[in-house]
Coordinates of C-alpha atoms in Angstrom, one line a residue:
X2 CA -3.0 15.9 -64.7
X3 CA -0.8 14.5 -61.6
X4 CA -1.4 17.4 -59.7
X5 CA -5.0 17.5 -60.2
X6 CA -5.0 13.9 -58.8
X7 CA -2.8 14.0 -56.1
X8 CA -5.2 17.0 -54.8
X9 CA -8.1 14.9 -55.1
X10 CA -6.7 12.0 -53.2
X11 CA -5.3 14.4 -51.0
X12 CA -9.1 15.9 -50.4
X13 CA -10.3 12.0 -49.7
X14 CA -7.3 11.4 -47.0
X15 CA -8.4 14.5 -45.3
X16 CA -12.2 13.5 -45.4
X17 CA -11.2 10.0 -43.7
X18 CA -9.7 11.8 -40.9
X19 CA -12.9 12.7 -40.1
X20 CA -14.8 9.6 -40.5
X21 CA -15.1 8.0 -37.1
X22 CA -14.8 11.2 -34.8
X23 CA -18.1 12.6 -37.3
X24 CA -20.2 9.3 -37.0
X25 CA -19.8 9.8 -33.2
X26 CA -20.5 13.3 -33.4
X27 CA -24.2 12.2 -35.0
X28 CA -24.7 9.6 -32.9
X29 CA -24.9 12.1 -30.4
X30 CA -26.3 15.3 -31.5
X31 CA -29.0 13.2 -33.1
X32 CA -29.9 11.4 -30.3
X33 CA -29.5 14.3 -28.2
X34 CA -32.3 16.1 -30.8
X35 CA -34.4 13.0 -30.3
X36 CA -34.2 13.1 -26.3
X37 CA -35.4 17.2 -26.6
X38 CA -38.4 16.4 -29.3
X39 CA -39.2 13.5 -27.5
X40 CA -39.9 15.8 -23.7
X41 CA -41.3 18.2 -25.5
X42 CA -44.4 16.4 -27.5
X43 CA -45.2 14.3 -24.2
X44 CA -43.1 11.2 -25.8
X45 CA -40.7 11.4 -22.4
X46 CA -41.9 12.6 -19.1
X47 CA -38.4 13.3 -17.7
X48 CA -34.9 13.1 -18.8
X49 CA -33.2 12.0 -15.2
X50 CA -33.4 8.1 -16.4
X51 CA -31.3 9.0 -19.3
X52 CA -28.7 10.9 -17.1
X53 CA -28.7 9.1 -13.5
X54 CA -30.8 5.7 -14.6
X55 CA -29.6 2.6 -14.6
X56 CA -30.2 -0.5 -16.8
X57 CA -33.2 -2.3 -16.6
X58 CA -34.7 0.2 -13.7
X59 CA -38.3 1.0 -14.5
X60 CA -38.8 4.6 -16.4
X61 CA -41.3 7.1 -15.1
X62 CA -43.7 8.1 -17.4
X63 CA -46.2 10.0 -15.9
X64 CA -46.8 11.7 -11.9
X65 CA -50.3 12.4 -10.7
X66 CA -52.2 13.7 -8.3
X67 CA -54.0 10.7 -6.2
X68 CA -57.7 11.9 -7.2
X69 CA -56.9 11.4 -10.8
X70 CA -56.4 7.8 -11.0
X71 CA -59.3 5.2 -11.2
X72 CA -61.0 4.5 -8.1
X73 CA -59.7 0.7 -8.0
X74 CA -56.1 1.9 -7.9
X75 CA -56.6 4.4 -5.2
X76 CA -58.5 1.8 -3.4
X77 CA -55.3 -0.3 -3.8
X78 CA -53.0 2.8 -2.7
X79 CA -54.4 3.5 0.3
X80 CA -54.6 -0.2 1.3
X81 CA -50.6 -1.0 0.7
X82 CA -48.4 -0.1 4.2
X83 CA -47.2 3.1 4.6
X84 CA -48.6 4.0 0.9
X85 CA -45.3 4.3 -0.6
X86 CA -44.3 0.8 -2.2
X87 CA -45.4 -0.4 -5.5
X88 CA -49.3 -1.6 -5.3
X89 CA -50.9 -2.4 -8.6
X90 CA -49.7 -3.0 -11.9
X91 CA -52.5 -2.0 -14.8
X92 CA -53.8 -5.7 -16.3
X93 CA -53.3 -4.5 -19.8
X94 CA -49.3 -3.2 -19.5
X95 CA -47.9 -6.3 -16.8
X96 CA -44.4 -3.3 -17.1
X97 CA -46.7 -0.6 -16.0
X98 CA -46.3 -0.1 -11.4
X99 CA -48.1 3.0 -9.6
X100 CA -46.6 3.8 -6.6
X101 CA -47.6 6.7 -4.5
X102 CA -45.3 8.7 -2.6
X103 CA -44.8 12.1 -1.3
X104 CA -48.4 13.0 -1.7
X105 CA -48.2 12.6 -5.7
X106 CA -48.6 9.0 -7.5
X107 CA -45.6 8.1 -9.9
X108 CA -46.5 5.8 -13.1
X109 CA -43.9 3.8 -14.3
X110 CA -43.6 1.9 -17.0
X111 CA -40.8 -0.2 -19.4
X112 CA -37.4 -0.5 -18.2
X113 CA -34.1 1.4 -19.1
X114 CA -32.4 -0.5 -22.2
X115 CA -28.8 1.1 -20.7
X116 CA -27.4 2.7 -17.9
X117 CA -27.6 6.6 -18.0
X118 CA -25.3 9.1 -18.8
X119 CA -23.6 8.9 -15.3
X120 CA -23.6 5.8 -14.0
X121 CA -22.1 4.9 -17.5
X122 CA -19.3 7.2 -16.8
X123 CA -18.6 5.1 -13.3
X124 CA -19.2 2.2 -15.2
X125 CA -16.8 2.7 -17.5
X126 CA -14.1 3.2 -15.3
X127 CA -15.2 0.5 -12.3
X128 CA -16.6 -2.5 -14.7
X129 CA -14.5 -2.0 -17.7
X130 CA -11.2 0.4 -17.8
X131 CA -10.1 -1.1 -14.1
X132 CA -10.7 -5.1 -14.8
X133 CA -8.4 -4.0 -18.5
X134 CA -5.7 -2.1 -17.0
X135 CA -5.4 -5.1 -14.5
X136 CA -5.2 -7.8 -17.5
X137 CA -2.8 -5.5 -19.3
X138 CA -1.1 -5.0 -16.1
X139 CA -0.4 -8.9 -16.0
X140 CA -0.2 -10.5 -19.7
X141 CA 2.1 -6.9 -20.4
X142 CA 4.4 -8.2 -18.0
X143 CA 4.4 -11.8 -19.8
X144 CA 5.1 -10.0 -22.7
X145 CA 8.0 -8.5 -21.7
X146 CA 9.1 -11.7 -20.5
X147 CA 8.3 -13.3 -23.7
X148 CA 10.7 -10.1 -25.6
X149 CA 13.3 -10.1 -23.2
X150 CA 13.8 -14.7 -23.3
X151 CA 14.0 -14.6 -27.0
X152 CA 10.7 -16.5 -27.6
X153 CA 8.8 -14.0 -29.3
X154 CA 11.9 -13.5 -31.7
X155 CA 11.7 -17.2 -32.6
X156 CA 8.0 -17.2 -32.6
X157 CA 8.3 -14.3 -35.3
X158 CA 10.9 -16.3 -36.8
X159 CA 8.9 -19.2 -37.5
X160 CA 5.6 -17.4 -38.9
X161 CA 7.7 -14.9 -41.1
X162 CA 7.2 -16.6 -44.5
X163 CA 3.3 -16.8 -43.6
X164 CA 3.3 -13.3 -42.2
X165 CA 5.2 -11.5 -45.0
X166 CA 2.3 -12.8 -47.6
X167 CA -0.5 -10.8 -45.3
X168 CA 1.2 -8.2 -44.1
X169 CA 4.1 -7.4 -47.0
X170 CA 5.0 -3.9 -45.3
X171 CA 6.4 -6.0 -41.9
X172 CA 10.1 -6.7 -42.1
X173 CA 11.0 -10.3 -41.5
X174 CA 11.6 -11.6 -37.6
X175 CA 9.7 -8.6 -36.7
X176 CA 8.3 -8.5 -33.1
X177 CA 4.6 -7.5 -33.9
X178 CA 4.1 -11.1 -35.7
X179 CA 4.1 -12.9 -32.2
X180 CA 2.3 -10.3 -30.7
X181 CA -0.6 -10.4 -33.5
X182 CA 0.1 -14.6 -33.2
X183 CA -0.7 -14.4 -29.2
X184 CA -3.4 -12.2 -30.2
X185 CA -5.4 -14.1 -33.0
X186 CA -4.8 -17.3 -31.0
X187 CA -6.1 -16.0 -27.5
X188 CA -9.1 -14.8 -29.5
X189 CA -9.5 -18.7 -31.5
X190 CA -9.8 -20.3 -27.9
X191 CA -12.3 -17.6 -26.5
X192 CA -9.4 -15.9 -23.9
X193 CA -11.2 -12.1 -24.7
X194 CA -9.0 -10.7 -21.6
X195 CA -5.6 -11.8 -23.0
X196 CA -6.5 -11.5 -26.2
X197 CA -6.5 -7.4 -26.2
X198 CA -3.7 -7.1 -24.4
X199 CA -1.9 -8.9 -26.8
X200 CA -3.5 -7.0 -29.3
X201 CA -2.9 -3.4 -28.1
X202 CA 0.8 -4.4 -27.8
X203 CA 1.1 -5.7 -31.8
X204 CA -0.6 -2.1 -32.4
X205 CA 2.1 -0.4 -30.3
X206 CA 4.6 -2.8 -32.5
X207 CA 3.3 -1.7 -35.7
X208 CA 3.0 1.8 -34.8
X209 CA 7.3 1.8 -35.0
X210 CA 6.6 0.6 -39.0
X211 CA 4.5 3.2 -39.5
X212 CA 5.9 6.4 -41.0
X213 CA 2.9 8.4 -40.6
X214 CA 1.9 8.4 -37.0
X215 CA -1.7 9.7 -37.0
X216 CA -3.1 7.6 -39.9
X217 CA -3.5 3.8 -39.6
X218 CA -1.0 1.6 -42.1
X219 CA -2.0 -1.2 -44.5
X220 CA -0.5 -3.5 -42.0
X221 CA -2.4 -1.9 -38.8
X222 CA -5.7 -2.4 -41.1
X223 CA -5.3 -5.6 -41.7
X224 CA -4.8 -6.7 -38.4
X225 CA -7.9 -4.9 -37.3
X226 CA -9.8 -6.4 -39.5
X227 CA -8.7 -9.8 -38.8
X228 CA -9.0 -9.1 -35.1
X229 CA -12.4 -7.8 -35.5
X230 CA -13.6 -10.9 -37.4
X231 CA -13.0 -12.8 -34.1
X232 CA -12.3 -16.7 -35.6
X233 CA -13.6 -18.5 -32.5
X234 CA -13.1 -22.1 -31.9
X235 CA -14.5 -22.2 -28.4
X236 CA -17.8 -19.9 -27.6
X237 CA -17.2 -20.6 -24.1
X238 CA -19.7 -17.8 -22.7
X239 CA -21.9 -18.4 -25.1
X240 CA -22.4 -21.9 -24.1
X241 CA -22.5 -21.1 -20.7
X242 CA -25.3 -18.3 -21.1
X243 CA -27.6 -20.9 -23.2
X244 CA -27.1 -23.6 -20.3
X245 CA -28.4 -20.7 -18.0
X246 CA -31.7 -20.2 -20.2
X247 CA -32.2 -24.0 -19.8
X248 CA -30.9 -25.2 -23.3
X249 CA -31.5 -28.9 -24.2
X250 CA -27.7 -29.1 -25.5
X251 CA -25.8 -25.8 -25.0
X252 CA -23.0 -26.4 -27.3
X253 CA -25.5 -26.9 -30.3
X254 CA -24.5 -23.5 -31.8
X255 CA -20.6 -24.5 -31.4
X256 CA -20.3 -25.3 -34.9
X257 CA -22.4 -22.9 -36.2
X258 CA -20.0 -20.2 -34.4
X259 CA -17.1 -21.5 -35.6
X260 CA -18.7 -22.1 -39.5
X261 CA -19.9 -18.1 -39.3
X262 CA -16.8 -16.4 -37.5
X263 CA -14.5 -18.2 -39.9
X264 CA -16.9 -16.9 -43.2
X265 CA -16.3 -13.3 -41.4
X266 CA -12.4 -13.7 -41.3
X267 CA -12.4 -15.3 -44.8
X268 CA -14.4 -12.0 -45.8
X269 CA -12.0 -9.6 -43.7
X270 CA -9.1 -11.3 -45.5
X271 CA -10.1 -10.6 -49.1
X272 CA -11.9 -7.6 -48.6
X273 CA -8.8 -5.5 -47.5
X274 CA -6.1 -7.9 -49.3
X275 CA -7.6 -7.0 -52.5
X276 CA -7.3 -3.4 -51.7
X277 CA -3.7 -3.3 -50.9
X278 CA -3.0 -5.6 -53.9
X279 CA -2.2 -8.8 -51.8
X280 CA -1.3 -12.2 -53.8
X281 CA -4.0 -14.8 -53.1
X282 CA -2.0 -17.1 -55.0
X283 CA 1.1 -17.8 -53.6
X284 CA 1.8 -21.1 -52.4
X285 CA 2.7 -20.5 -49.0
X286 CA -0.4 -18.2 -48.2
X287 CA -2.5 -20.9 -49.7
X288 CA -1.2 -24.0 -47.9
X289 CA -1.8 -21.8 -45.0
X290 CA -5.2 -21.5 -45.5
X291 CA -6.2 -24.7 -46.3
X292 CA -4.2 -25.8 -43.5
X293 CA -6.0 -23.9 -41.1
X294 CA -9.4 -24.8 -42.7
X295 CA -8.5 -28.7 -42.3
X296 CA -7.5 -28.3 -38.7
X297 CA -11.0 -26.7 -37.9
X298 CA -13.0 -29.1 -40.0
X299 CA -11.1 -32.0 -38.5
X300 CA -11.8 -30.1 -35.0
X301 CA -15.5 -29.8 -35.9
X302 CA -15.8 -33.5 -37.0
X303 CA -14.3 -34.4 -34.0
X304 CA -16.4 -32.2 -31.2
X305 CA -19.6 -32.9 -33.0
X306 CA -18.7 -37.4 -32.0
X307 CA -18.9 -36.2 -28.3
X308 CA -22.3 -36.3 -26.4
X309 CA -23.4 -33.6 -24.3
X310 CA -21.5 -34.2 -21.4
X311 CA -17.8 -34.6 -23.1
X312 CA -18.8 -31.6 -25.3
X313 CA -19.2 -29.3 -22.2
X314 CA -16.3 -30.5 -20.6
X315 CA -14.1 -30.2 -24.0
X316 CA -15.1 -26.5 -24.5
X317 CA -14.9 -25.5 -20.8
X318 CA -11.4 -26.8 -20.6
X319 CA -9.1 -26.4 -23.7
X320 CA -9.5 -23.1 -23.8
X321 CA -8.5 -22.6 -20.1
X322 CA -5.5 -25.3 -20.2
X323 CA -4.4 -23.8 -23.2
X324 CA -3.9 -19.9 -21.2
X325 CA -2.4 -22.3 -18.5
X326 CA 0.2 -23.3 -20.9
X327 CA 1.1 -20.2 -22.6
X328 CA 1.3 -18.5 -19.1
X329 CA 3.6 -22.0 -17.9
X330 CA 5.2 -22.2 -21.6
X331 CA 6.6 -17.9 -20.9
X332 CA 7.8 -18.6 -17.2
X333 CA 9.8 -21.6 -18.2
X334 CA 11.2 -20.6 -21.1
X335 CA 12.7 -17.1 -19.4
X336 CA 14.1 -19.5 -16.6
X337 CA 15.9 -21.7 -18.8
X338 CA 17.0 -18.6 -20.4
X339 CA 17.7 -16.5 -17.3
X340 CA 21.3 -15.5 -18.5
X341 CA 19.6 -12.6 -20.8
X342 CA 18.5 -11.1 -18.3
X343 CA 21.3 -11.4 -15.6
X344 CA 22.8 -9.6 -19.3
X345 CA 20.9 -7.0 -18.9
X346 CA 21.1 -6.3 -15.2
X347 CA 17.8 -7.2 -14.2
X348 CA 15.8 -10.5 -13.3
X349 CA 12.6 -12.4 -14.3
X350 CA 10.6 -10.6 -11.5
X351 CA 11.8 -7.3 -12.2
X352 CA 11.5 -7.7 -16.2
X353 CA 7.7 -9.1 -15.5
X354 CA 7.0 -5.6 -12.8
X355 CA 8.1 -3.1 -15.8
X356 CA 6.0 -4.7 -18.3
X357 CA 2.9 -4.5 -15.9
X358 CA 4.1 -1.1 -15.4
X359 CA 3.5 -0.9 -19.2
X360 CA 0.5 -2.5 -19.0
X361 CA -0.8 0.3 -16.5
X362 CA 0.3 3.0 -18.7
X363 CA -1.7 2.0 -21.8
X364 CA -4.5 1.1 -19.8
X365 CA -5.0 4.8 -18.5
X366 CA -4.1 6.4 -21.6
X367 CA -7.3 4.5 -23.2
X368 CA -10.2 5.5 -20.6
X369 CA -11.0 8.6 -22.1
X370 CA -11.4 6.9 -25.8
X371 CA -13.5 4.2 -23.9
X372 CA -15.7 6.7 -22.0
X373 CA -16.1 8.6 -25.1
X374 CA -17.7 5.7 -27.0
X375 CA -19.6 4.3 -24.4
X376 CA -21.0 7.5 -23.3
X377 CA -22.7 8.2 -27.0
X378 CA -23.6 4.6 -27.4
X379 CA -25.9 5.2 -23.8
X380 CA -27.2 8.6 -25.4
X381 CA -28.0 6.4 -28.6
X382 CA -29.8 3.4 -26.3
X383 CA -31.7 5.6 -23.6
X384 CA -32.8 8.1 -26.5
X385 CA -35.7 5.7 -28.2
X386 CA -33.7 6.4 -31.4
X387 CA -32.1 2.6 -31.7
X388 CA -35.1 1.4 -31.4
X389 CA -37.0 3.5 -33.6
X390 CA -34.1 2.7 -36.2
X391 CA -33.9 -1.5 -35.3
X392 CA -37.9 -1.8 -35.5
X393 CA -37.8 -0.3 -39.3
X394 CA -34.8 -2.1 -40.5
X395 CA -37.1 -5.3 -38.8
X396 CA -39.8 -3.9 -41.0
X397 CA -38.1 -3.6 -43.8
X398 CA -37.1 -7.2 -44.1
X399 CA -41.0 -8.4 -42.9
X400 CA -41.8 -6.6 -45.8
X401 CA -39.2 -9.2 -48.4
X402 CA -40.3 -12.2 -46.7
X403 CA -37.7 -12.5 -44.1
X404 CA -39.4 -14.9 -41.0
X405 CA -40.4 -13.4 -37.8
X406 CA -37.9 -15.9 -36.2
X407 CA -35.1 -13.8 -37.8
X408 CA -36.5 -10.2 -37.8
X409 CA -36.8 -11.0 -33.8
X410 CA -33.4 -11.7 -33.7
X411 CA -32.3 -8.5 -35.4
X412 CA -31.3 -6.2 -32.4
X413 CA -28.8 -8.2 -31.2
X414 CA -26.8 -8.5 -34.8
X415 CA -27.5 -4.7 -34.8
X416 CA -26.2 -3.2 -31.4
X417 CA -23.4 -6.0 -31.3
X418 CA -21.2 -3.4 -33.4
X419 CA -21.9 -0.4 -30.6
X420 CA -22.3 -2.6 -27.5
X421 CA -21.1 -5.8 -26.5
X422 CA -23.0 -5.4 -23.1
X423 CA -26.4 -4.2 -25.1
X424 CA -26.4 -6.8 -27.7
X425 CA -26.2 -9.5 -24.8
X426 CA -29.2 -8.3 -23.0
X427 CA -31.2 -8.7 -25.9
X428 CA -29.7 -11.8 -26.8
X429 CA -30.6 -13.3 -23.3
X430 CA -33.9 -11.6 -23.5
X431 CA -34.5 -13.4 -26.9
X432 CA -33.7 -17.0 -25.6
X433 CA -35.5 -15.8 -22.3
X434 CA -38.6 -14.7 -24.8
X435 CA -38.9 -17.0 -27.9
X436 CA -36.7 -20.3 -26.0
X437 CA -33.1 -21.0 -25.6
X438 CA -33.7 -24.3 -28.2
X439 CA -36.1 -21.9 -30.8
X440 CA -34.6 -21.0 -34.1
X441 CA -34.3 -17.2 -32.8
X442 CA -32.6 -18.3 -29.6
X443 CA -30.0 -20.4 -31.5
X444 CA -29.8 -17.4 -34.1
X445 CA -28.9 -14.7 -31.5
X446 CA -26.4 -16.9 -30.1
X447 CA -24.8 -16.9 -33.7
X448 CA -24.6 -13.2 -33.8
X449 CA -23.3 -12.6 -30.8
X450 CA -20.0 -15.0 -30.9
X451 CA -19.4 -13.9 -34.7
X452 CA -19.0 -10.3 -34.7
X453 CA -17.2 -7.7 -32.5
X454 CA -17.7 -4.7 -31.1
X455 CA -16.8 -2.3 -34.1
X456 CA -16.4 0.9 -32.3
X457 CA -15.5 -0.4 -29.0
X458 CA -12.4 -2.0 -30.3
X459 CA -11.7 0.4 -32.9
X460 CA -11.5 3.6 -29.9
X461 CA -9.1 1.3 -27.9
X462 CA -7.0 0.4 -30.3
X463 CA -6.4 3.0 -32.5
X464 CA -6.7 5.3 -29.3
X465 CA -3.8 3.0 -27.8
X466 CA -1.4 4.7 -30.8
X467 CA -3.0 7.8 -31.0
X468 CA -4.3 7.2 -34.1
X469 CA -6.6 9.7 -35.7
X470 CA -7.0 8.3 -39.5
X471 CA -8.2 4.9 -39.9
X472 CA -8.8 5.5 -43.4
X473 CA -11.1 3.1 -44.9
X474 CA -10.9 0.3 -41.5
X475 CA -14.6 1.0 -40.6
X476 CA -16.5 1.0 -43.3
X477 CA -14.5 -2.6 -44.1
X478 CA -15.4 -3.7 -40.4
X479 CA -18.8 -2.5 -40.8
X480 CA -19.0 -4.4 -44.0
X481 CA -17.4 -7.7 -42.5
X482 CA -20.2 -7.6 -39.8
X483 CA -22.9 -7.7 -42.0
X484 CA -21.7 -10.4 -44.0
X485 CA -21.3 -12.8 -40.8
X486 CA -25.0 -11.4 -40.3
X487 CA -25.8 -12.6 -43.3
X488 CA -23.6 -15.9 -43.1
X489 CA -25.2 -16.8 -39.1
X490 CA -28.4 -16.3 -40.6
X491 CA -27.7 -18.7 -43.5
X492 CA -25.8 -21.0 -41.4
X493 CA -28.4 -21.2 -38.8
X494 CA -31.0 -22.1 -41.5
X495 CA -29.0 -25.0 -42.4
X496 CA -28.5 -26.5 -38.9
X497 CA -31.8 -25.7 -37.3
X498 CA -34.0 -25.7 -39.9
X499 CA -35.5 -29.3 -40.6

């Protein structure tokens, strides 16, 4: 009977392998299959926007000759200088621009929902792999400062008993537990680009634990889904980006981020602690939690008895002093303890060079996982098929009784997982559309701070460690995600709905 067993759980572990690299392998084949369909029954007049176009450039959709377009438009042609800029747009489609050039008139009409195939490839590496490696570059060499001084031992020291509940599998005083500390703290105050380098080097940490190098460990999962829940105390850029869209009191969805992302990491928390058999009822585990939820109520309480103008200035600079301090807190404490590394034979500047060295390293070895994400999630975008897909799941809810004010607000809570970049755009275009201060505006806001970017951070991370299996990690942050959709939306009902 064993043997039988151990076969069949051996079949699973070898289907899991699978599971992400197949999920991107359909993400592009099928959108690939929509693209081809699509140009061959007239849907798409030319595949160049989804390979060279860029976001929000108009699309062409049609090319005439001049003598086939109504005579009001090639009145308006030939009138416009030099007959090759834009010169009408049709009164029924404001999107829709004829311009005539090279003897032939080009229709356009809609824009690109995300860049093409190539520029997403430059992209990649100019907007996103170079700004990382640079913060790796510098918050690695902190690190190594922090290793080489002895505060991260103490650091570890001091969280051990709370750590050891969590993640059972971590030996006590070990190094990942100040790395994952730095990390879930950089991500509380809203400090994204410190928060992943901290991140990537507790996955390196708990790599060394793991005996099986290619599949992720109990530990490793649980830190990813924790990560992934992103507990936020200050939505910094959130609050900035409703000021921009002319909000009557940006910070008004403060709380409401705060209430949602910590329902997500409450979620994350049980969900994969009651799969590797984790004891909820310990005392210390416990006392930690309700610690933790004190502090923020307390925090809350106290944010909400500032007006507008001590709310802004709260958000915008606790999160910054506090970066200030930890970057202050690391180069002090490796002076005072300088005679380490005289110990060693090296000094503070050197120590901090070789860890942004490091930083370098990992950043270079995690492009191509980052390119190969991004590069499907564009084919997904430019293909129609997300949309197609986001206006039926839309439907489907109309169809239950769910309110146009939250069906609208859909997209966003739906490409957050693929794209942090797409789910923005239609976040902004949402407040732009429906009002920064309308229930939809507030309601995107909510997604957007309380859920992460699924595949994004589950390529760099598991990439970072070359970690093929991730065993059951996203179908639980999948699964986490939809709850804090589900918890925005109820949580959004109770603060904006009189």
């Amino acid at each position: 009977m064993k043997p039988v067993r151990f076969q069949f759980l051996l079949h699973l572990q070898k289907k899991a392998i699978m599971v992400l690299s197949r999920f991107w392998l359909v993400i592009f084949i099928s959108s690939i299959f929509f693209i081809v369909v699509s140009l061959f029954t007239g849907n798409n007049y030319s595949t160049d926007f989804i390979l060279n176009g860029k976001k929000d450039d108009p699309i062409l959709v049609s090319e005439k000759h001049l003598n086939e377009l109504p005579k009001f438009i090639i009145d308006s042609i030939e009138k416009a200088p030099d007959m090759t800029m834009k010169v009408n747009r049709d009164t029924t489609n404001i999107d829709t621009t004829y311009i005539y050039k090279n003897k032939t008139v080009k229709l356009y009409s809609g824009v690109q929902k995300a860049d093409g195939l190539l520029p997403t490839c430059k992209n990649t590496l100019f907007d996103i792999s170079l700004p990382l490696i640079a913060y790796l570059a510098f918050f690695c060499g902190l690190m190594e400062l922090l290793i080489i001084s002895g505060a991260s031992e103490k650091l570890a020291k001091l969280l051990s008993p709370l750590f050891a509940q969590v993640f059972p599998s971590i030996p006590k005083n070990h190094e990942s537990i100040s790395y994952m500390t730095l990390n879930f703290a950089a991500n509380f105050l809203g400090l994204d680009s410190a928060a992943t380098p901290f991140g990537l080097k507790a996955m390196e940490s708990l790599q060394t634990l793991n005996p099986e190098k290619d599949k992720a460990s109990d530990a490793q999962i649980m830190f990813m889904c924790l990560h992934a829940a992103g507990l936020t105390l200050i939505p910094t850029s959130i609050i900035g980006y409703r000021a921009a869209a002319g909000a009557t009191n940006p910070a008004d969805v403060m709380l409401p981020c705060i209430i949602t992302s910590f329902i997500g990491t409450i979620a994350a928390l049980l969900i994969v602690g009651i799969r590797q058999k984790i004891n909820f009822l310990s005392a210390g585990l416990l006392a930690a939690l309700m610690g933790v939820t004190g502090a923020i109520v307390g925090l809350m309480f106290y944010i909400d008895t500032l007006d507008i103008i001590e709310k802004n200035s709260f958000t915008g600079n606790l999160s910054g002093l506090m970066l200030i301090a930890i970057i202050g807190f690391t180069l002090i404490y490796s002076f005072i303890n300088e005679k380490k590394f005289s110990a060693i034979d090296t000094t503070i500047f050197d120590t901090f060079v070789n860890g942004a060295k490091n930083g370098i390293n990992t950043g270079v070895k995690l492009f191509p996982y980052v390119l190969a994400m991004l590069v499907a999630i564009s084919f997904f975008r430019n293909s129609g098929l997300f949309e197609i897909v986001s206006n039926w799941i839309a439907f489907g809810f109309s169809q239950v009784g769910v309110s146009k004010e939250i069906t609208d607000g859909l997209p966003v809570a739906m490409l957050r997982p693929f794209s942090s970049g797409g789910s923005r755009g239609f976040m902004l275009d949402a407040m732009n559309s429906a009002g920064a201060d309308s229930f939809t505006g507030r309601l995107v806001c909510i997604f957007q701070c309380s859920a992460e970017t699924t595949f994004y951070v589950i390529a760099v991370y598991f990439g970072s460690v070359n970690i093929k299996n991730t065993r059951y990690t996203l179908a639980t942050m999948l699964l986490v995600d939809f709850i804090c959709v589900l918890a925005a939306i109820a949580v959004a009902g109770w603060f904006f709905i009189r």
